[in-house]
Amino acid sequence: MQNEHKHVPFFPPIVKPLAKLRFANLTPYAPDVHICLDGHNTEKNLKYRNFTGFSNVIAGEHQFSAYLPDKPQMPIFNEKLFLPAVNRMTYCLIGNPRQFRLLSVNNSQKPPRTQCFIKFVHAASNMPPLDIVMVNEKEIGNGLKYPRESRNYIIPGGRHEIGFRLYNRTVLTTGPHSFVNGKSYTVFVIGQPNAHPPLQAIVTES
């Protein structure tokens, strides 16, 4: 008897789209936090001013929670997130004990190879809108409110000092920092004016 060849249909594996994200602890009222996604610890003891690296997570809806290390059963923030595919996102824990919140920052746009992108994030909860954002004393934006992110601005690569003004008075400067053409950067304004921890700016590569 001739062997019969049976056709077995081929079903390609299902590839689920991925989101790329990182977390940041930008509230001085939570010096250390545990970050959880869907009930699993993603990051333990994430200190104030610190960022995780970017990680791949299946895109879609996830449950985000943040806990203080000494109160693991009482989240200080708990919310469902929808993580979009492909986009690089930064999720920042900000606010104060009256209202902790999560600020999402889109890091997905890429600049031309011969220039840089820079955007600014106002994450200082007790700070009024920042009137002027400067690079090397040249104004590039204004009216940045809490809790908001600016659009991307184009700057040339090189070493730049960044400044912020409030009511026509410079309240914060940082740098000079080195910026490389073809890369994107985000500057986070955090802390408290005239208090501790002080107002400061953190420059990160996006």
PDB file of C-alpha atoms in Angstrom:
ATOM      1  CA  MET A   1       0.000   0.000   0.000  1.00  0.00           C
ATOM      2  CA  GLN A   2       1.314   3.373  -0.977  1.00  0.00           C
ATOM      3  CA  ASN A   3       1.961   5.671   1.924  1.00  0.00           C
ATOM      4  CA  GLU A   4      -0.290   8.677   1.812  1.00  0.00           C
ATOM      5  CA  HIS A   5       1.176  12.030   2.605  1.00  0.00           C
ATOM      6  CA  LYS A   6      -1.154  13.926   4.856  1.00  0.00           C
ATOM      7  CA  HIS A   7      -1.172  17.665   4.541  1.00  0.00           C
ATOM      8  CA  VAL A   8      -0.767  19.333   7.911  1.00  0.00           C
ATOM      9  CA  PRO A   9      -1.761  22.968   7.813  1.00  0.00           C
ATOM     10  CA  PHE A  10       0.878  25.400   9.044  1.00  0.00           C
ATOM     11  CA  PHE A  11      -0.177  28.092  11.439  1.00  0.00           C
ATOM     12  CA  PRO A  12       2.505  30.740  12.047  1.00  0.00           C
ATOM     13  CA  PRO A  13       3.107  31.607  15.657  1.00  0.00           C
ATOM     14  CA  ILE A  14       1.150  34.536  16.972  1.00  0.00           C
ATOM     15  CA  VAL A  15       3.499  37.446  17.518  1.00  0.00           C
ATOM     16  CA  LYS A  16       2.151  39.882  20.066  1.00  0.00           C
ATOM     17  CA  PRO A  17       3.142  43.534  19.624  1.00  0.00           C
ATOM     18  CA  LEU A  18       5.472  44.922  22.250  1.00  0.00           C
ATOM     19  CA  ALA A  19       5.596  48.210  24.085  1.00  0.00           C
ATOM     20  CA  LYS A  20       8.909  49.663  25.230  1.00  0.00           C
ATOM     21  CA  LEU A  21       8.758  51.526  28.531  1.00  0.00           C
ATOM     22  CA  ARG A  22      10.655  52.689  31.569  1.00  0.00           C
ATOM     23  CA  PHE A  23       9.590  54.051  34.956  1.00  0.00           C
ATOM     24  CA  ALA A  24      10.853  57.020  36.959  1.00  0.00           C
ATOM     25  CA  ASN A  25      10.366  58.083  40.568  1.00  0.00           C
ATOM     26  CA  LEU A  26      10.094  61.873  40.428  1.00  0.00           C
ATOM     27  CA  THR A  27       8.204  62.620  43.639  1.00  0.00           C
ATOM     28  CA  PRO A  28      10.248  63.684  46.686  1.00  0.00           C
ATOM     29  CA  TYR A  29       7.405  62.406  48.893  1.00  0.00           C
ATOM     30  CA  ALA A  30       8.269  58.774  48.051  1.00  0.00           C
ATOM     31  CA  PRO A  31      12.057  58.423  48.460  1.00  0.00           C
ATOM     32  CA  ASP A  32      11.807  54.705  47.602  1.00  0.00           C
ATOM     33  CA  VAL A  33       9.009  52.886  45.787  1.00  0.00           C
ATOM     34  CA  HIS A  34       8.255  49.391  44.571  1.00  0.00           C
ATOM     35  CA  ILE A  35       6.844  49.370  41.020  1.00  0.00           C
ATOM     36  CA  CYS A  36       4.445  46.571  40.059  1.00  0.00           C
ATOM     37  CA  LEU A  37       2.811  45.569  36.783  1.00  0.00           C
ATOM     38  CA  ASP A  38      -0.108  43.140  37.006  1.00  0.00           C
ATOM     39  CA  GLY A  39       0.812  42.289  40.591  1.00  0.00           C
ATOM     40  CA  HIS A  40       4.438  41.438  39.826  1.00  0.00           C
ATOM     41  CA  ASN A  41       7.369  43.487  41.115  1.00  0.00           C
ATOM     42  CA  THR A  42       8.983  45.202  38.143  1.00  0.00           C
ATOM     43  CA  GLU A  43      11.376  47.330  40.165  1.00  0.00           C
ATOM     44  CA  LYS A  44      12.139  47.348  43.889  1.00  0.00           C
ATOM     45  CA  ASN A  45      13.352  50.362  45.852  1.00  0.00           C
ATOM     46  CA  LEU A  46      13.301  52.775  42.921  1.00  0.00           C
ATOM     47  CA  LYS A  47      14.791  55.850  44.529  1.00  0.00           C
ATOM     48  CA  TYR A  48      13.774  59.470  44.018  1.00  0.00           C
ATOM     49  CA  ARG A  49      15.337  60.930  40.840  1.00  0.00           C
ATOM     50  CA  ASN A  50      16.055  57.443  39.437  1.00  0.00           C
ATOM     51  CA  PHE A  51      14.907  55.799  36.211  1.00  0.00           C
ATOM     52  CA  THR A  52      14.680  52.161  35.219  1.00  0.00           C
ATOM     53  CA  GLY A  53      16.055  51.043  31.879  1.00  0.00           C
ATOM     54  CA  PHE A  54      13.707  50.542  28.931  1.00  0.00           C
ATOM     55  CA  SER A  55      12.011  47.125  28.897  1.00  0.00           C
ATOM     56  CA  ASN A  56       9.766  45.298  26.453  1.00  0.00           C
ATOM     57  CA  VAL A  57       6.236  44.533  27.667  1.00  0.00           C
ATOM     58  CA  ILE A  58       3.335  43.050  25.714  1.00  0.00           C
ATOM     59  CA  ALA A  59       1.264  45.977  24.457  1.00  0.00           C
ATOM     60  CA  GLY A  60      -2.246  46.416  25.816  1.00  0.00           C
ATOM     61  CA  GLU A  61      -3.894  46.954  29.171  1.00  0.00           C
ATOM     62  CA  HIS A  62      -1.918  46.445  32.379  1.00  0.00           C
ATOM     63  CA  GLN A  63      -2.446  47.194  36.056  1.00  0.00           C
ATOM     64  CA  PHE A  64       0.171  49.561  37.465  1.00  0.00           C
ATOM     65  CA  SER A  65       0.785  49.926  41.206  1.00  0.00           C
ATOM     66  CA  ALA A  66       3.344  51.741  43.359  1.00  0.00           C
ATOM     67  CA  TYR A  67       4.064  50.908  46.998  1.00  0.00           C
ATOM     68  CA  LEU A  68       6.244  52.278  49.751  1.00  0.00           C
ATOM     69  CA  PRO A  69       8.663  49.531  50.915  1.00  0.00           C
ATOM     70  CA  ASP A  70       7.330  49.530  54.483  1.00  0.00           C
ATOM     71  CA  LYS A  71       3.678  49.300  53.371  1.00  0.00           C
ATOM     72  CA  PRO A  72       3.570  46.620  50.652  1.00  0.00           C
ATOM     73  CA  GLN A  73      -0.164  46.037  51.086  1.00  0.00           C
ATOM     74  CA  MET A  74      -1.180  49.696  50.667  1.00  0.00           C
ATOM     75  CA  PRO A  75      -0.500  51.116  47.195  1.00  0.00           C
ATOM     76  CA  ILE A  76       0.062  54.851  47.032  1.00  0.00           C
ATOM     77  CA  PHE A  77      -1.023  54.709  43.389  1.00  0.00           C
ATOM     78  CA  ASN A  78      -3.035  52.118  41.495  1.00  0.00           C
ATOM     79  CA  GLU A  79      -4.302  52.505  37.932  1.00  0.00           C
ATOM     80  CA  LYS A  80      -4.901  50.647  34.691  1.00  0.00           C
ATOM     81  CA  LEU A  81      -2.554  51.595  31.864  1.00  0.00           C
ATOM     82  CA  PHE A  82      -2.890  51.043  28.156  1.00  0.00           C
ATOM     83  CA  LEU A  83       0.594  50.520  26.770  1.00  0.00           C
ATOM     84  CA  PRO A  84       0.761  51.329  23.026  1.00  0.00           C
ATOM     85  CA  ALA A  85       2.833  49.128  20.742  1.00  0.00           C
ATOM     86  CA  VAL A  86       6.221  50.240  19.434  1.00  0.00           C
ATOM     87  CA  ASN A  87       6.302  53.635  21.164  1.00  0.00           C
ATOM     88  CA  ARG A  88       9.035  54.290  23.721  1.00  0.00           C
ATOM     89  CA  MET A  89       7.280  55.652  26.793  1.00  0.00           C
ATOM     90  CA  THR A  90       8.438  56.926  30.189  1.00  0.00           C
ATOM     91  CA  TYR A  91       5.951  56.646  33.070  1.00  0.00           C
ATOM     92  CA  CYS A  92       6.797  59.019  35.916  1.00  0.00           C
ATOM     93  CA  LEU A  93       5.430  58.823  39.453  1.00  0.00           C
ATOM     94  CA  ILE A  94       4.873  62.458  40.478  1.00  0.00           C
ATOM     95  CA  GLY A  95       2.752  64.488  42.894  1.00  0.00           C
ATOM     96  CA  ASN A  96       2.395  64.541  46.667  1.00  0.00           C
ATOM     97  CA  PRO A  97       0.579  62.541  49.381  1.00  0.00           C
ATOM     98  CA  ARG A  98      -2.669  64.349  48.589  1.00  0.00           C
ATOM     99  CA  GLN A  99      -2.512  63.193  44.981  1.00  0.00           C
ATOM    100  CA  PHE A 100       0.123  60.891  43.562  1.00  0.00           C
ATOM    101  CA  ARG A 101      -0.232  60.506  39.821  1.00  0.00           C
ATOM    102  CA  LEU A 102       1.440  58.923  36.815  1.00  0.00           C
ATOM    103  CA  LEU A 103       2.673  61.148  34.008  1.00  0.00           C
ATOM    104  CA  SER A 104       3.300  59.503  30.640  1.00  0.00           C
ATOM    105  CA  VAL A 105       5.986  60.940  28.355  1.00  0.00           C
ATOM    106  CA  ASN A 106       6.233  59.876  24.729  1.00  0.00           C
ATOM    107  CA  ASN A 107       9.842  59.209  23.680  1.00  0.00           C
ATOM    108  CA  SER A 108       9.125  57.628  20.296  1.00  0.00           C
ATOM    109  CA  GLN A 109      10.056  60.375  17.818  1.00  0.00           C
ATOM    110  CA  LYS A 110      13.477  60.279  16.208  1.00  0.00           C
ATOM    111  CA  PRO A 111      15.375  63.395  15.104  1.00  0.00           C
ATOM    112  CA  PRO A 112      17.261  63.976  11.860  1.00  0.00           C
ATOM    113  CA  ARG A 113      20.740  62.439  11.894  1.00  0.00           C
ATOM    114  CA  THR A 114      22.366  65.890  11.857  1.00  0.00           C
ATOM    115  CA  GLN A 115      20.387  67.352  14.792  1.00  0.00           C
ATOM    116  CA  CYS A 116      18.965  66.473  18.229  1.00  0.00           C
ATOM    117  CA  PHE A 117      15.485  66.477  19.704  1.00  0.00           C
ATOM    118  CA  ILE A 118      14.998  67.890  23.193  1.00  0.00           C
ATOM    119  CA  LYS A 119      11.761  68.072  25.164  1.00  0.00           C
ATOM    120  CA  PHE A 120      10.972  69.313  28.665  1.00  0.00           C
ATOM    121  CA  VAL A 121       8.759  67.852  31.386  1.00  0.00           C
ATOM    122  CA  HIS A 122       7.421  69.938  34.294  1.00  0.00           C
ATOM    123  CA  ALA A 123       7.187  67.463  37.192  1.00  0.00           C
ATOM    124  CA  ALA A 124       7.661  69.877  40.144  1.00  0.00           C
ATOM    125  CA  SER A 125       4.245  69.866  41.822  1.00  0.00           C
ATOM    126  CA  ASN A 126       4.654  73.137  43.771  1.00  0.00           C
ATOM    127  CA  MET A 127       6.113  75.131  40.877  1.00  0.00           C
ATOM    128  CA  PRO A 128       4.108  77.602  38.741  1.00  0.00           C
ATOM    129  CA  PRO A 129       4.397  77.458  34.944  1.00  0.00           C
ATOM    130  CA  LEU A 130       7.947  77.995  33.736  1.00  0.00           C
ATOM    131  CA  ASP A 131       7.909  81.104  31.577  1.00  0.00           C
ATOM    132  CA  ILE A 132      10.966  80.514  29.445  1.00  0.00           C
ATOM    133  CA  VAL A 133      13.048  77.517  28.545  1.00  0.00           C
ATOM    134  CA  MET A 134      16.493  78.379  27.242  1.00  0.00           C
ATOM    135  CA  VAL A 135      19.377  76.605  25.576  1.00  0.00           C
ATOM    136  CA  ASN A 136      22.592  78.632  25.752  1.00  0.00           C
ATOM    137  CA  GLU A 137      20.495  81.682  26.796  1.00  0.00           C
ATOM    138  CA  LYS A 138      18.367  81.443  23.638  1.00  0.00           C
ATOM    139  CA  GLU A 139      14.629  81.071  24.279  1.00  0.00           C
ATOM    140  CA  ILE A 140      13.104  77.991  22.670  1.00  0.00           C
ATOM    141  CA  GLY A 141       9.804  77.595  24.570  1.00  0.00           C
ATOM    142  CA  ASN A 142       7.569  79.068  27.248  1.00  0.00           C
ATOM    143  CA  GLY A 143       4.505  78.481  29.423  1.00  0.00           C
ATOM    144  CA  LEU A 144       5.415  74.944  30.492  1.00  0.00           C
ATOM    145  CA  LYS A 145       2.847  73.944  33.115  1.00  0.00           C
ATOM    146  CA  TYR A 146       2.751  71.165  35.718  1.00  0.00           C
ATOM    147  CA  PRO A 147       2.247  68.294  34.925  1.00  0.00           C
ATOM    148  CA  ARG A 148       2.963  68.626  31.222  1.00  0.00           C
ATOM    149  CA  GLU A 149       5.539  67.726  28.605  1.00  0.00           C
ATOM    150  CA  SER A 150       6.608  70.095  25.857  1.00  0.00           C
ATOM    151  CA  ARG A 151       6.853  69.287  22.196  1.00  0.00           C
ATOM    152  CA  ASN A 152      10.195  68.223  20.740  1.00  0.00           C
ATOM    153  CA  TYR A 153      12.547  71.099  19.902  1.00  0.00           C
ATOM    154  CA  ILE A 154      15.425  70.784  17.436  1.00  0.00           C
ATOM    155  CA  ILE A 155      18.902  71.763  18.654  1.00  0.00           C
ATOM    156  CA  PRO A 156      22.354  71.145  17.168  1.00  0.00           C
ATOM    157  CA  GLY A 157      24.611  68.595  18.763  1.00  0.00           C
ATOM    158  CA  GLY A 158      27.272  69.884  21.136  1.00  0.00           C
ATOM    159  CA  ARG A 159      27.556  71.189  24.674  1.00  0.00           C
ATOM    160  CA  HIS A 160      24.601  73.252  25.875  1.00  0.00           C
ATOM    161  CA  GLU A 161      23.516  74.897  29.107  1.00  0.00           C
ATOM    162  CA  ILE A 162      19.796  74.735  29.862  1.00  0.00           C
ATOM    163  CA  GLY A 163      17.954  77.374  31.868  1.00  0.00           C
ATOM    164  CA  PHE A 164      14.442  78.011  33.171  1.00  0.00           C
ATOM    165  CA  ARG A 165      12.867  81.345  34.055  1.00  0.00           C
ATOM    166  CA  LEU A 166       9.923  82.257  36.219  1.00  0.00           C
ATOM    167  CA  TYR A 167       8.483  85.793  36.114  1.00  0.00           C
ATOM    168  CA  ASN A 168      11.488  86.927  34.030  1.00  0.00           C
ATOM    169  CA  ARG A 169      13.927  85.612  36.637  1.00  0.00           C
ATOM    170  CA  THR A 170      16.199  82.621  36.088  1.00  0.00           C
ATOM    171  CA  VAL A 171      15.343  80.047  38.751  1.00  0.00           C
ATOM    172  CA  LEU A 172      17.285  77.040  37.504  1.00  0.00           C
ATOM    173  CA  THR A 173      20.205  76.239  35.229  1.00  0.00           C
ATOM    174  CA  THR A 174      21.901  72.954  34.459  1.00  0.00           C
ATOM    175  CA  GLY A 175      24.894  71.973  32.378  1.00  0.00           C
ATOM    176  CA  PRO A 176      26.575  72.366  30.107  1.00  0.00           C
ATOM    177  CA  HIS A 177      25.546  68.906  28.910  1.00  0.00           C
ATOM    178  CA  SER A 178      26.765  67.058  25.827  1.00  0.00           C
ATOM    179  CA  PHE A 179      24.153  66.289  23.158  1.00  0.00           C
ATOM    180  CA  VAL A 180      24.833  63.934  20.247  1.00  0.00           C
ATOM    181  CA  ASN A 181      23.291  64.406  16.805  1.00  0.00           C
ATOM    182  CA  GLY A 182      20.687  61.800  15.887  1.00  0.00           C
ATOM    183  CA  LYS A 183      19.550  61.290  19.483  1.00  0.00           C
ATOM    184  CA  SER A 184      16.576  62.468  21.547  1.00  0.00           C
ATOM    185  CA  TYR A 185      16.730  63.888  25.069  1.00  0.00           C
ATOM    186  CA  THR A 186      14.195  64.672  27.773  1.00  0.00           C
ATOM    187  CA  VAL A 187      14.773  67.203  30.564  1.00  0.00           C
ATOM    188  CA  PHE A 188      12.703  66.651  33.725  1.00  0.00           C
ATOM    189  CA  VAL A 189      12.223  69.543  36.171  1.00  0.00           C
ATOM    190  CA  ILE A 190      11.652  68.126  39.663  1.00  0.00           C
ATOM    191  CA  GLY A 191      11.939  69.089  43.340  1.00  0.00           C
ATOM    192  CA  GLN A 192      10.582  72.083  45.215  1.00  0.00           C
ATOM    193  CA  PRO A 193      11.326  75.809  44.960  1.00  0.00           C
ATOM    194  CA  ASN A 194      12.899  77.215  48.131  1.00  0.00           C
ATOM    195  CA  ALA A 195      12.575  73.894  49.954  1.00  0.00           C
ATOM    196  CA  HIS A 196      14.175  70.481  50.253  1.00  0.00           C
ATOM    197  CA  PRO A 197      14.800  68.615  48.037  1.00  0.00           C
ATOM    198  CA  PRO A 198      15.653  71.598  45.857  1.00  0.00           C
ATOM    199  CA  LEU A 199      14.492  72.370  42.358  1.00  0.00           C
ATOM    200  CA  GLN A 200      16.664  70.590  39.788  1.00  0.00           C
ATOM    201  CA  ALA A 201      16.733  69.354  36.214  1.00  0.00           C
ATOM    202  CA  ILE A 202      17.574  65.815  35.093  1.00  0.00           C
ATOM    203  CA  VAL A 203      18.695  65.289  31.497  1.00  0.00           C
ATOM    204  CA  THR A 204      18.080  61.800  30.101  1.00  0.00           C
ATOM    205  CA  GLU A 205      18.592  60.212  26.713  1.00  0.00           C
ATOM    206  CA  SER A 206      15.278  59.049  25.329  1.00  0.00           C
TER     207      SER A 206
END
